[in-house]
Structure formats: structure tokens, C-alpha cells
Amino acid sequence: MPEHPIRDGAAVFDALDTVRILPLLVLDDAEPASATASALLAGGIRCAEIALRTEAAIPAIAAASRVPGFLVGAGTVLTPDQVDATVAAGARFIVSPGLDERVVVRARDLGVAVLPGVVTATEVQRALTLGLDRLKFFPAEASGGLAAITALAGPFPTVRFLPSGGVTEANAPDYLRSAAVFAVSGSWMASRDAIAARDLSAIEGAARRSAALARDPR
Ligand SMILES: O=C(O)C(=O)C[C@H](O)[C@H](O)COP(=O)(O)O
């Protein structure tokens, strides 16, 4: 387990620019973490964010980070200490529901990519001031969805968004057709229940369908 981070801050963006899907995983138990990562990989998705919403998150990040070819990040990261703990466990990028400058600075200090959540023009401006132009748009559906992203893209043409929150297999293509969206994120490919039930064939199938629609979001 690396005590210090791999300095590859762009790796997640390389992966997301290709696959355009970021699964969000919530695990109640770390045991299915590597099998879940392998199922996503088999379905064509090579990265995921494990949310720090359960006790199992850190050991799950450690387990998923050992799956060859899989890029694991930490989600729901709210504090600099959580950046330290998740990066030490193997997280190679950091995702937050909102924008906290301390989290951004710590992730940057450790050389890992950071994707803070924004909704408003004010938050986008704060992110730009911090030198960030790839931002999560959360909670996407509850905050105006694609119409809100399109409106923000007017004054902020250099910013690209990762909508998350209410994104599904049904509405993902709409988001993915937007030039202002670099990828979409959500839990629909590997739900908490599917992971807990070790329903690996369902996870692999949903990953395969989602990867296909991201390649050709008509
Ligand atoms: O807590 C975080 O850091 C998050 O990243 C929030 C998640 O992106 C959304 O909660 C996913 O929403 P659903 O796909 O609707 O389940």
C-alpha cells in the first residue's frame, strides 16, 4: 500500500475522457470491493469512486486499488484529513459533494486530481479561482439538470462538468451529448444493494450497457 501518492493527477481525466462514466459505490462491507471493481472492469468501466459514507469505505478503497488496471477514487470527501486517509489507502482522485478550498489544496499538495461539486455561478467562480475547470455538478437532477449546465456553460465556456445525483441509464445520454459535460457519475451501475448482494453479473451488465451508451449517446 503506498504511503505516499502516485503523482498522476491527470490519470482519472484520461480515463473519464475515454469511458465518460464514473460509478459511485457505497459499500457496507469491504469484502465485495475488489469483485465489484473487477465486474465494472469486465463491463468496460475502469474507474469508480467509493463514497466515504460507511466504515467499510477505506478498506474498500484499499482493496479496489489493488485490482490491476482499475483506478479508484474517494467520494464524499469533506475534510483534508479524509484526503490524507483515502490517498494513503490507494485513492487516486478525490470527489466532494461541494467545494471546500482546504480539500482542494490538500489533494493538490498530494498530487491527486480533485473534483469538487458545484451548482451555482458563484461556486464555479470560486473553483476557477482555485485553478479548477473540471467540476462535478451535484445534485444534478435536483439542481436543474442539463438546462442548468447549459446555462452555466454560457459565461464559463472553459468549464466542463460531471453531473451526478439522479443521473440514470435513461437520462445519461442527454447529458453526454452536451459539450459542457465530460462524463457522468452515479450509483445506477452498481447500487448499494447490488454490491451487498454480490450481484456481479448485474453490475457487469449495467457497466457494459452504460459504457456502450457513453460511446454513442444518441
Ligand atoms: O457524496 C458524494 O460525494 C457524491 O458523490 C454524491 C453522489 O454523486 C450522488 O449521491 C450520486 O447520486 P445517485 O446516482 O443519484 O445515487
JSON list of C-alpha atoms and ligand atoms in Angstrom, two decimals:
[
{"chain": "A", "resi": 1, "resn": "MET", "atom": "CA", "xyz": [0.00, 0.00, 0.00]},
{"chain": "A", "resi": 2, "resn": "PRO", "atom": "CA", "xyz": [1.58, 3.34, -0.99]},
{"chain": "A", "resi": 3, "resn": "GLU", "atom": "CA", "xyz": [2.19, 5.64, 1.98]},
{"chain": "A", "resi": 4, "resn": "HIS", "atom": "CA", "xyz": [2.64, 8.49, -0.43]},
{"chain": "A", "resi": 5, "resn": "PRO", "atom": "CA", "xyz": [0.54, 9.11, -3.50]},
{"chain": "A", "resi": 6, "resn": "ILE", "atom": "CA", "xyz": [1.29, 8.22, -7.05]},
{"chain": "A", "resi": 7, "resn": "ARG", "atom": "CA", "xyz": [1.65, 11.62, -8.70]},
{"chain": "A", "resi": 8, "resn": "ASP", "atom": "CA", "xyz": [-0.65, 11.07, -11.61]},
{"chain": "A", "resi": 9, "resn": "GLY", "atom": "CA", "xyz": [-3.26, 13.77, -11.17]},
{"chain": "A", "resi": 10, "resn": "ALA", "atom": "CA", "xyz": [-4.44, 13.53, -14.77]},
{"chain": "A", "resi": 11, "resn": "ALA", "atom": "CA", "xyz": [-4.99, 9.76, -14.87]},
{"chain": "A", "resi": 12, "resn": "VAL", "atom": "CA", "xyz": [-8.64, 9.95, -13.88]},
{"chain": "A", "resi": 13, "resn": "PHE", "atom": "CA", "xyz": [-9.33, 12.56, -16.54]},
{"chain": "A", "resi": 14, "resn": "ASP", "atom": "CA", "xyz": [-7.65, 10.38, -19.16]},
{"chain": "A", "resi": 15, "resn": "ALA", "atom": "CA", "xyz": [-9.92, 7.51, -18.08]},
{"chain": "A", "resi": 16, "resn": "LEU", "atom": "CA", "xyz": [-13.05, 9.66, -17.96]},
{"chain": "A", "resi": 17, "resn": "ASP", "atom": "CA", "xyz": [-12.35, 11.29, -21.31]},
{"chain": "A", "resi": 18, "resn": "THR", "atom": "CA", "xyz": [-12.34, 7.79, -22.79]},
{"chain": "A", "resi": 19, "resn": "VAL", "atom": "CA", "xyz": [-15.10, 6.00, -20.90]},
{"chain": "A", "resi": 20, "resn": "ARG", "atom": "CA", "xyz": [-17.18, 9.03, -19.76]},
{"chain": "A", "resi": 21, "resn": "ILE", "atom": "CA", "xyz": [-18.77, 7.16, -16.85]},
{"chain": "A", "resi": 22, "resn": "LEU", "atom": "CA", "xyz": [-17.81, 7.32, -13.17]},
{"chain": "A", "resi": 23, "resn": "PRO", "atom": "CA", "xyz": [-19.66, 4.82, -10.97]},
{"chain": "A", "resi": 24, "resn": "LEU", "atom": "CA", "xyz": [-20.27, 5.86, -7.38]},
{"chain": "A", "resi": 25, "resn": "LEU", "atom": "CA", "xyz": [-20.04, 2.92, -4.98]},
{"chain": "A", "resi": 26, "resn": "VAL", "atom": "CA", "xyz": [-21.35, 2.69, -1.44]},
{"chain": "A", "resi": 27, "resn": "LEU", "atom": "CA", "xyz": [-20.15, -0.44, 0.35]},
{"chain": "A", "resi": 28, "resn": "ASP", "atom": "CA", "xyz": [-21.47, -1.70, 3.66]},
{"chain": "A", "resi": 29, "resn": "ASP", "atom": "CA", "xyz": [-18.67, -4.27, 3.76]},
{"chain": "A", "resi": 30, "resn": "ALA", "atom": "CA", "xyz": [-15.26, -4.09, 2.07]},
{"chain": "A", "resi": 31, "resn": "GLU", "atom": "CA", "xyz": [-15.26, -7.75, 1.07]},
{"chain": "A", "resi": 32, "resn": "PRO", "atom": "CA", "xyz": [-17.05, -7.30, -2.30]},
{"chain": "A", "resi": 33, "resn": "ALA", "atom": "CA", "xyz": [-14.93, -4.25, -3.27]},
{"chain": "A", "resi": 34, "resn": "SER", "atom": "CA", "xyz": [-12.42, -5.99, -5.49]},
{"chain": "A", "resi": 35, "resn": "ALA", "atom": "CA", "xyz": [-15.03, -8.23, -7.14]},
{"chain": "A", "resi": 36, "resn": "THR", "atom": "CA", "xyz": [-17.18, -5.15, -7.82]},
{"chain": "A", "resi": 37, "resn": "ALA", "atom": "CA", "xyz": [-14.21, -3.33, -9.36]},
{"chain": "A", "resi": 38, "resn": "SER", "atom": "CA", "xyz": [-13.44, -6.39, -11.48]},
{"chain": "A", "resi": 39, "resn": "ALA", "atom": "CA", "xyz": [-17.07, -6.61, -12.65]},
{"chain": "A", "resi": 40, "resn": "LEU", "atom": "CA", "xyz": [-17.02, -2.95, -13.68]},
{"chain": "A", "resi": 41, "resn": "LEU", "atom": "CA", "xyz": [-13.73, -3.51, -15.47]},
{"chain": "A", "resi": 42, "resn": "ALA", "atom": "CA", "xyz": [-15.16, -6.55, -17.28]},
{"chain": "A", "resi": 43, "resn": "GLY", "atom": "CA", "xyz": [-18.06, -4.34, -18.37]},
{"chain": "A", "resi": 44, "resn": "GLY", "atom": "CA", "xyz": [-15.67, -1.74, -19.79]},
{"chain": "A", "resi": 45, "resn": "ILE", "atom": "CA", "xyz": [-15.51, 0.79, -16.94]},
{"chain": "A", "resi": 46, "resn": "ARG", "atom": "CA", "xyz": [-12.07, 1.23, -15.41]},
{"chain": "A", "resi": 47, "resn": "CYS", "atom": "CA", "xyz": [-12.64, 3.73, -12.63]},
{"chain": "A", "resi": 48, "resn": "ALA", "atom": "CA", "xyz": [-15.01, 4.31, -9.72]},
{"chain": "A", "resi": 49, "resn": "GLU", "atom": "CA", "xyz": [-15.46, 6.50, -6.71]},
{"chain": "A", "resi": 50, "resn": "ILE", "atom": "CA", "xyz": [-16.02, 4.83, -3.32]},
{"chain": "A", "resi": 51, "resn": "ALA", "atom": "CA", "xyz": [-18.07, 7.08, -1.06]},
{"chain": "A", "resi": 52, "resn": "LEU", "atom": "CA", "xyz": [-16.86, 7.75, 2.47]},
{"chain": "A", "resi": 53, "resn": "ARG", "atom": "CA", "xyz": [-20.31, 7.12, 3.82]},
{"chain": "A", "resi": 54, "resn": "THR", "atom": "CA", "xyz": [-19.62, 3.83, 5.57]},
{"chain": "A", "resi": 55, "resn": "GLU", "atom": "CA", "xyz": [-16.97, 2.36, 7.87]},
{"chain": "A", "resi": 56, "resn": "ALA", "atom": "CA", "xyz": [-16.04, 0.00, 5.05]},
{"chain": "A", "resi": 57, "resn": "ALA", "atom": "CA", "xyz": [-15.05, 2.77, 2.65]},
{"chain": "A", "resi": 58, "resn": "ILE", "atom": "CA", "xyz": [-11.33, 2.99, 3.47]},
{"chain": "A", "resi": 59, "resn": "PRO", "atom": "CA", "xyz": [-10.67, -0.77, 3.39]},
{"chain": "A", "resi": 60, "resn": "ALA", "atom": "CA", "xyz": [-12.83, -0.96, 0.25]},
{"chain": "A", "resi": 61, "resn": "ILE", "atom": "CA", "xyz": [-10.67, 1.71, -1.41]},
{"chain": "A", "resi": 62, "resn": "ALA", "atom": "CA", "xyz": [-7.56, -0.25, -0.42]},
{"chain": "A", "resi": 63, "resn": "ALA", "atom": "CA", "xyz": [-8.97, -3.47, -1.89]},
{"chain": "A", "resi": 64, "resn": "ALA", "atom": "CA", "xyz": [-10.21, -1.89, -5.13]},
{"chain": "A", "resi": 65, "resn": "SER", "atom": "CA", "xyz": [-6.91, -0.08, -5.61]},
{"chain": "A", "resi": 66, "resn": "ARG", "atom": "CA", "xyz": [-5.17, -3.45, -5.84]},
{"chain": "A", "resi": 67, "resn": "VAL", "atom": "CA", "xyz": [-7.25, -4.54, -8.85]},
{"chain": "A", "resi": 68, "resn": "PRO", "atom": "CA", "xyz": [-4.86, -4.23, -11.81]},
{"chain": "A", "resi": 69, "resn": "GLY", "atom": "CA", "xyz": [-5.96, -1.63, -14.33]},
{"chain": "A", "resi": 70, "resn": "PHE", "atom": "CA", "xyz": [-8.61, -0.15, -12.06]},
{"chain": "A", "resi": 71, "resn": "LEU", "atom": "CA", "xyz": [-8.48, 3.47, -10.92]},
{"chain": "A", "resi": 72, "resn": "VAL", "atom": "CA", "xyz": [-10.21, 4.09, -7.61]},
{"chain": "A", "resi": 73, "resn": "GLY", "atom": "CA", "xyz": [-11.07, 7.42, -6.06]},
{"chain": "A", "resi": 74, "resn": "ALA", "atom": "CA", "xyz": [-12.69, 8.57, -2.85]},
{"chain": "A", "resi": 75, "resn": "GLY", "atom": "CA", "xyz": [-16.12, 10.22, -2.81]},
{"chain": "A", "resi": 76, "resn": "THR", "atom": "CA", "xyz": [-17.98, 12.25, -0.21]},
{"chain": "A", "resi": 77, "resn": "VAL", "atom": "CA", "xyz": [-14.62, 13.67, 0.92]},
{"chain": "A", "resi": 78, "resn": "LEU", "atom": "CA", "xyz": [-15.33, 16.57, 3.26]},
{"chain": "A", "resi": 79, "resn": "THR", "atom": "CA", "xyz": [-12.05, 17.26, 5.10]},
{"chain": "A", "resi": 80, "resn": "PRO", "atom": "CA", "xyz": [-8.28, 17.41, 4.46]},
{"chain": "A", "resi": 81, "resn": "ASP", "atom": "CA", "xyz": [-7.81, 14.52, 6.89]},
{"chain": "A", "resi": 82, "resn": "GLN", "atom": "CA", "xyz": [-10.08, 12.40, 4.73]},
{"chain": "A", "resi": 83, "resn": "VAL", "atom": "CA", "xyz": [-7.95, 13.32, 1.71]},
{"chain": "A", "resi": 84, "resn": "ASP", "atom": "CA", "xyz": [-4.87, 12.05, 3.58]},
{"chain": "A", "resi": 85, "resn": "ALA", "atom": "CA", "xyz": [-6.56, 8.85, 4.75]},
{"chain": "A", "resi": 86, "resn": "THR", "atom": "CA", "xyz": [-8.06, 7.92, 1.39]},
{"chain": "A", "resi": 87, "resn": "VAL", "atom": "CA", "xyz": [-4.92, 8.71, -0.61]},
{"chain": "A", "resi": 88, "resn": "ALA", "atom": "CA", "xyz": [-2.86, 6.63, 1.85]},
{"chain": "A", "resi": 89, "resn": "ALA", "atom": "CA", "xyz": [-5.36, 3.80, 1.27]},
{"chain": "A", "resi": 90, "resn": "GLY", "atom": "CA", "xyz": [-4.87, 3.99, -2.50]},
{"chain": "A", "resi": 91, "resn": "ALA", "atom": "CA", "xyz": [-7.36, 6.61, -3.76]},
{"chain": "A", "resi": 92, "resn": "ARG", "atom": "CA", "xyz": [-6.01, 8.29, -6.86]},
{"chain": "A", "resi": 93, "resn": "PHE", "atom": "CA", "xyz": [-8.60, 11.05, -7.09]},
{"chain": "A", "resi": 94, "resn": "ILE", "atom": "CA", "xyz": [-10.89, 12.90, -4.72]},
{"chain": "A", "resi": 95, "resn": "VAL", "atom": "CA", "xyz": [-14.56, 13.78, -5.24]},
{"chain": "A", "resi": 96, "resn": "SER", "atom": "CA", "xyz": [-16.61, 16.01, -2.96]},
{"chain": "A", "resi": 97, "resn": "PRO", "atom": "CA", "xyz": [-20.30, 16.89, -2.97]},
{"chain": "A", "resi": 98, "resn": "GLY", "atom": "CA", "xyz": [-19.39, 20.57, -2.55]},
{"chain": "A", "resi": 99, "resn": "LEU", "atom": "CA", "xyz": [-16.44, 22.94, -2.85]},
{"chain": "A", "resi": 100, "resn": "ASP", "atom": "CA", "xyz": [-14.11, 23.21, 0.14]},
{"chain": "A", "resi": 101, "resn": "GLU", "atom": "CA", "xyz": [-10.85, 25.02, -0.56]},
{"chain": "A", "resi": 102, "resn": "ARG", "atom": "CA", "xyz": [-8.99, 23.02, 2.13]},
{"chain": "A", "resi": 103, "resn": "VAL", "atom": "CA", "xyz": [-9.87, 19.76, 0.43]},
{"chain": "A", "resi": 104, "resn": "VAL", "atom": "CA", "xyz": [-8.82, 21.11, -2.97]},
{"chain": "A", "resi": 105, "resn": "VAL", "atom": "CA", "xyz": [-5.48, 22.35, -1.65]},
{"chain": "A", "resi": 106, "resn": "ARG", "atom": "CA", "xyz": [-4.69, 19.12, 0.21]},
{"chain": "A", "resi": 107, "resn": "ALA", "atom": "CA", "xyz": [-5.50, 16.96, -2.82]},
{"chain": "A", "resi": 108, "resn": "ARG", "atom": "CA", "xyz": [-3.34, 19.17, -4.97]},
{"chain": "A", "resi": 109, "resn": "ASP", "atom": "CA", "xyz": [-0.49, 19.01, -2.42]},
{"chain": "A", "resi": 110, "resn": "LEU", "atom": "CA", "xyz": [-0.65, 15.22, -2.63]},
{"chain": "A", "resi": 111, "resn": "GLY", "atom": "CA", "xyz": [-0.68, 15.27, -6.44]},
{"chain": "A", "resi": 112, "resn": "VAL", "atom": "CA", "xyz": [-4.12, 13.71, -6.89]},
{"chain": "A", "resi": 113, "resn": "ALA", "atom": "CA", "xyz": [-6.97, 15.03, -9.01]},
{"chain": "A", "resi": 114, "resn": "VAL", "atom": "CA", "xyz": [-9.87, 16.67, -7.22]},
{"chain": "A", "resi": 115, "resn": "LEU", "atom": "CA", "xyz": [-13.44, 17.06, -8.42]},
{"chain": "A", "resi": 116, "resn": "PRO", "atom": "CA", "xyz": [-15.43, 19.32, -6.11]},
{"chain": "A", "resi": 117, "resn": "GLY", "atom": "CA", "xyz": [-19.18, 19.69, -6.54]},
{"chain": "A", "resi": 118, "resn": "VAL", "atom": "CA", "xyz": [-20.76, 22.96, -7.62]},
{"chain": "A", "resi": 119, "resn": "VAL", "atom": "CA", "xyz": [-24.23, 24.15, -8.56]},
{"chain": "A", "resi": 120, "resn": "THR", "atom": "CA", "xyz": [-24.14, 27.94, -8.75]},
{"chain": "A", "resi": 121, "resn": "ALA", "atom": "CA", "xyz": [-22.23, 30.51, -10.80]},
{"chain": "A", "resi": 122, "resn": "THR", "atom": "CA", "xyz": [-20.63, 31.75, -7.59]},
{"chain": "A", "resi": 123, "resn": "GLU", "atom": "CA", "xyz": [-19.27, 28.28, -6.83]},
{"chain": "A", "resi": 124, "resn": "VAL", "atom": "CA", "xyz": [-17.98, 27.94, -10.41]},
{"chain": "A", "resi": 125, "resn": "GLN", "atom": "CA", "xyz": [-16.14, 31.25, -9.99]},
{"chain": "A", "resi": 126, "resn": "ARG", "atom": "CA", "xyz": [-14.59, 30.07, -6.72]},
{"chain": "A", "resi": 127, "resn": "ALA", "atom": "CA", "xyz": [-13.44, 26.88, -8.43]},
{"chain": "A", "resi": 128, "resn": "LEU", "atom": "CA", "xyz": [-11.93, 28.83, -11.32]},
{"chain": "A", "resi": 129, "resn": "THR", "atom": "CA", "xyz": [-10.07, 30.99, -8.83]},
{"chain": "A", "resi": 130, "resn": "LEU", "atom": "CA", "xyz": [-8.60, 27.77, -7.41]},
{"chain": "A", "resi": 131, "resn": "GLY", "atom": "CA", "xyz": [-7.46, 26.81, -10.91]},
{"chain": "A", "resi": 132, "resn": "LEU", "atom": "CA", "xyz": [-10.09, 24.10, -11.48]},
{"chain": "A", "resi": 133, "resn": "ASP", "atom": "CA", "xyz": [-12.04, 23.76, -14.70]},
{"chain": "A", "resi": 134, "resn": "ARG", "atom": "CA", "xyz": [-13.39, 20.20, -14.34]},
{"chain": "A", "resi": 135, "resn": "LEU", "atom": "CA", "xyz": [-16.20, 20.25, -11.82]},
{"chain": "A", "resi": 136, "resn": "LYS", "atom": "CA", "xyz": [-18.85, 17.93, -10.52]},
{"chain": "A", "resi": 137, "resn": "PHE", "atom": "CA", "xyz": [-22.40, 19.26, -10.88]},
{"chain": "A", "resi": 138, "resn": "PHE", "atom": "CA", "xyz": [-24.24, 17.97, -7.83]},
{"chain": "A", "resi": 139, "resn": "PRO", "atom": "CA", "xyz": [-27.09, 17.26, -7.17]},
{"chain": "A", "resi": 140, "resn": "ALA", "atom": "CA", "xyz": [-27.64, 17.31, -10.92]},
{"chain": "A", "resi": 141, "resn": "GLU", "atom": "CA", "xyz": [-31.29, 16.49, -11.45]},
{"chain": "A", "resi": 142, "resn": "ALA", "atom": "CA", "xyz": [-32.49, 18.41, -8.40]},
{"chain": "A", "resi": 143, "resn": "SER", "atom": "CA", "xyz": [-30.48, 21.48, -9.47]},
{"chain": "A", "resi": 144, "resn": "GLY", "atom": "CA", "xyz": [-31.85, 21.95, -12.95]},
{"chain": "A", "resi": 145, "resn": "GLY", "atom": "CA", "xyz": [-30.12, 19.15, -14.81]},
{"chain": "A", "resi": 146, "resn": "LEU", "atom": "CA", "xyz": [-28.87, 19.71, -18.31]},
{"chain": "A", "resi": 147, "resn": "ALA", "atom": "CA", "xyz": [-30.67, 23.07, -18.63]},
{"chain": "A", "resi": 148, "resn": "ALA", "atom": "CA", "xyz": [-28.68, 24.44, -15.68]},
{"chain": "A", "resi": 149, "resn": "ILE", "atom": "CA", "xyz": [-25.39, 23.07, -17.06]},
{"chain": "A", "resi": 150, "resn": "THR", "atom": "CA", "xyz": [-26.13, 24.61, -20.46]},
{"chain": "A", "resi": 151, "resn": "ALA", "atom": "CA", "xyz": [-26.87, 27.95, -18.82]},
{"chain": "A", "resi": 152, "resn": "LEU", "atom": "CA", "xyz": [-23.61, 27.84, -16.82]},
{"chain": "A", "resi": 153, "resn": "ALA", "atom": "CA", "xyz": [-21.63, 26.93, -19.96]},
{"chain": "A", "resi": 154, "resn": "GLY", "atom": "CA", "xyz": [-22.53, 30.35, -21.43]},
{"chain": "A", "resi": 155, "resn": "PRO", "atom": "CA", "xyz": [-20.41, 32.50, -19.11]},
{"chain": "A", "resi": 156, "resn": "PHE", "atom": "CA", "xyz": [-18.00, 29.65, -18.32]},
{"chain": "A", "resi": 157, "resn": "PRO", "atom": "CA", "xyz": [-17.02, 28.13, -21.69]},
{"chain": "A", "resi": 158, "resn": "THR", "atom": "CA", "xyz": [-13.77, 26.66, -20.33]},
{"chain": "A", "resi": 159, "resn": "VAL", "atom": "CA", "xyz": [-15.51, 24.68, -17.59]},
{"chain": "A", "resi": 160, "resn": "ARG", "atom": "CA", "xyz": [-16.68, 21.11, -18.12]},
{"chain": "A", "resi": 161, "resn": "PHE", "atom": "CA", "xyz": [-19.00, 19.26, -15.81]},
{"chain": "A", "resi": 162, "resn": "LEU", "atom": "CA", "xyz": [-19.52, 15.82, -14.28]},
{"chain": "A", "resi": 163, "resn": "PRO", "atom": "CA", "xyz": [-23.24, 15.68, -13.44]},
{"chain": "A", "resi": 164, "resn": "SER", "atom": "CA", "xyz": [-24.10, 13.40, -10.52]},
{"chain": "A", "resi": 165, "resn": "GLY", "atom": "CA", "xyz": [-27.24, 12.88, -8.46]},
{"chain": "A", "resi": 166, "resn": "GLY", "atom": "CA", "xyz": [-30.28, 11.48, -10.24]},
{"chain": "A", "resi": 167, "resn": "VAL", "atom": "CA", "xyz": [-28.36, 10.50, -13.37]},
{"chain": "A", "resi": 168, "resn": "THR", "atom": "CA", "xyz": [-29.60, 7.18, -14.75]},
{"chain": "A", "resi": 169, "resn": "GLU", "atom": "CA", "xyz": [-29.15, 4.91, -17.73]},
{"chain": "A", "resi": 170, "resn": "ALA", "atom": "CA", "xyz": [-32.21, 6.68, -19.20]},
{"chain": "A", "resi": 171, "resn": "ASN", "atom": "CA", "xyz": [-31.06, 10.29, -18.91]},
{"chain": "A", "resi": 172, "resn": "ALA", "atom": "CA", "xyz": [-27.27, 9.83, -19.14]},
{"chain": "A", "resi": 173, "resn": "PRO", "atom": "CA", "xyz": [-27.27, 10.11, -22.97]},
{"chain": "A", "resi": 174, "resn": "ASP", "atom": "CA", "xyz": [-28.88, 13.55, -22.77]},
{"chain": "A", "resi": 175, "resn": "TYR", "atom": "CA", "xyz": [-26.08, 14.79, -20.53]},
{"chain": "A", "resi": 176, "resn": "LEU", "atom": "CA", "xyz": [-23.37, 13.04, -22.54]},
{"chain": "A", "resi": 177, "resn": "ARG", "atom": "CA", "xyz": [-24.43, 14.76, -25.77]},
{"chain": "A", "resi": 178, "resn": "SER", "atom": "CA", "xyz": [-23.58, 18.13, -24.20]},
{"chain": "A", "resi": 179, "resn": "ALA", "atom": "CA", "xyz": [-20.14, 19.55, -24.99]},
{"chain": "A", "resi": 180, "resn": "ALA", "atom": "CA", "xyz": [-20.14, 21.02, -21.47]},
{"chain": "A", "resi": 181, "resn": "VAL", "atom": "CA", "xyz": [-20.24, 17.51, -19.94]},
{"chain": "A", "resi": 182, "resn": "PHE", "atom": "CA", "xyz": [-17.04, 15.45, -19.89]},
{"chain": "A", "resi": 183, "resn": "ALA", "atom": "CA", "xyz": [-18.56, 12.43, -18.10]},
{"chain": "A", "resi": 184, "resn": "VAL", "atom": "CA", "xyz": [-21.50, 11.42, -15.91]},
{"chain": "A", "resi": 185, "resn": "SER", "atom": "CA", "xyz": [-21.48, 9.86, -12.47]},
{"chain": "A", "resi": 186, "resn": "GLY", "atom": "CA", "xyz": [-23.90, 7.92, -10.34]},
{"chain": "A", "resi": 187, "resn": "SER", "atom": "CA", "xyz": [-24.80, 4.79, -8.47]},
{"chain": "A", "resi": 188, "resn": "TRP", "atom": "CA", "xyz": [-27.04, 3.19, -11.09]},
{"chain": "A", "resi": 189, "resn": "MET", "atom": "CA", "xyz": [-24.43, 0.74, -12.41]},
{"chain": "A", "resi": 190, "resn": "ALA", "atom": "CA", "xyz": [-23.59, -0.74, -9.02]},
{"chain": "A", "resi": 191, "resn": "SER", "atom": "CA", "xyz": [-26.22, 0.06, -6.44]},
{"chain": "A", "resi": 192, "resn": "ARG", "atom": "CA", "xyz": [-25.56, -0.39, -2.75]},
{"chain": "A", "resi": 193, "resn": "ASP", "atom": "CA", "xyz": [-28.00, -3.33, -2.79]},
{"chain": "A", "resi": 194, "resn": "ALA", "atom": "CA", "xyz": [-26.42, -4.99, -5.85]},
{"chain": "A", "resi": 195, "resn": "ILE", "atom": "CA", "xyz": [-22.98, -4.72, -4.24]},
{"chain": "A", "resi": 196, "resn": "ALA", "atom": "CA", "xyz": [-24.24, -6.08, -0.90]},
{"chain": "A", "resi": 197, "resn": "ALA", "atom": "CA", "xyz": [-25.94, -8.96, -2.74]},
{"chain": "A", "resi": 198, "resn": "ARG", "atom": "CA", "xyz": [-22.71, -9.62, -4.72]},
{"chain": "A", "resi": 199, "resn": "ASP", "atom": "CA", "xyz": [-24.81, -9.42, -7.88]},
{"chain": "A", "resi": 200, "resn": "LEU", "atom": "CA", "xyz": [-21.74, -9.23, -10.08]},
{"chain": "A", "resi": 201, "resn": "SER", "atom": "CA", "xyz": [-23.46, -10.19, -13.30]},
{"chain": "A", "resi": 202, "resn": "ALA", "atom": "CA", "xyz": [-25.98, -7.35, -12.87]},
{"chain": "A", "resi": 203, "resn": "ILE", "atom": "CA", "xyz": [-23.12, -4.92, -12.17]},
{"chain": "A", "resi": 204, "resn": "GLU", "atom": "CA", "xyz": [-21.12, -6.10, -15.17]},
{"chain": "A", "resi": 205, "resn": "GLY", "atom": "CA", "xyz": [-24.21, -5.93, -17.41]},
{"chain": "A", "resi": 206, "resn": "ALA", "atom": "CA", "xyz": [-25.11, -2.41, -16.31]},
{"chain": "A", "resi": 207, "resn": "ALA", "atom": "CA", "xyz": [-21.49, -1.33, -16.76]},
{"chain": "A", "resi": 208, "resn": "ARG", "atom": "CA", "xyz": [-21.43, -2.79, -20.27]},
{"chain": "A", "resi": 209, "resn": "ARG", "atom": "CA", "xyz": [-24.71, -1.07, -21.25]},
{"chain": "A", "resi": 210, "resn": "SER", "atom": "CA", "xyz": [-23.58, 2.23, -19.75]},
{"chain": "A", "resi": 211, "resn": "ALA", "atom": "CA", "xyz": [-20.16, 2.11, -21.41]},
{"chain": "A", "resi": 212, "resn": "ALA", "atom": "CA", "xyz": [-21.89, 1.44, -24.73]},
{"chain": "A", "resi": 213, "resn": "LEU", "atom": "CA", "xyz": [-24.30, 4.34, -24.38]},
{"chain": "A", "resi": 214, "resn": "ALA", "atom": "CA", "xyz": [-21.43, 6.63, -23.37]},
{"chain": "A", "resi": 215, "resn": "ARG", "atom": "CA", "xyz": [-19.57, 5.67, -26.54]},
{"chain": "A", "resi": 216, "resn": "ASP", "atom": "CA", "xyz": [-22.60, 6.53, -28.65]},
{"chain": "A", "resi": 217, "resn": "PRO", "atom": "CA", "xyz": [-25.05, 8.69, -26.65]},
{"chain": "A", "resi": 218, "resn": "ARG", "atom": "CA", "xyz": [-27.81, 9.06, -29.24]},
{"chain": "B", "resi": 1, "resn": "LIG", "atom": "O1", "xyz": [-21.49, 12.07, -1.87]},
{"chain": "B", "resi": 1, "resn": "LIG", "atom": "C1", "xyz": [-20.79, 12.32, -2.83]},
{"chain": "B", "resi": 1, "resn": "LIG", "atom": "O2", "xyz": [-19.60, 12.66, -2.81]},
{"chain": "B", "resi": 1, "resn": "LIG", "atom": "C2", "xyz": [-21.36, 12.17, -4.09]},
{"chain": "B", "resi": 1, "resn": "LIG", "atom": "O3", "xyz": [-20.55, 11.99, -4.96]},
{"chain": "B", "resi": 1, "resn": "LIG", "atom": "C3", "xyz": [-22.79, 12.22, -4.34]},
{"chain": "B", "resi": 1, "resn": "LIG", "atom": "C4", "xyz": [-23.14, 11.27, -5.43]},
{"chain": "B", "resi": 1, "resn": "LIG", "atom": "O4", "xyz": [-22.50, 11.66, -6.61]},
{"chain": "B", "resi": 1, "resn": "LIG", "atom": "C5", "xyz": [-24.58, 11.13, -5.65]},
{"chain": "B", "resi": 1, "resn": "LIG", "atom": "O5", "xyz": [-25.18, 10.90, -4.41]},
{"chain": "B", "resi": 1, "resn": "LIG", "atom": "C6", "xyz": [-24.93, 10.02, -6.59]},
{"chain": "B", "resi": 1, "resn": "LIG", "atom": "O6", "xyz": [-26.28, 10.06, -6.76]},
{"chain": "B", "resi": 1, "resn": "LIG", "atom": "P1", "xyz": [-27.17, 8.89, -7.34]},
{"chain": "B", "resi": 1, "resn": "LIG", "atom": "O7", "xyz": [-26.52, 8.37, -8.58]},
{"chain": "B", "resi": 1, "resn": "LIG", "atom": "O8", "xyz": [-28.48, 9.55, -7.61]},
{"chain": "B", "resi": 1, "resn": "LIG", "atom": "O9", "xyz": [-27.21, 7.84, -6.27]}
]
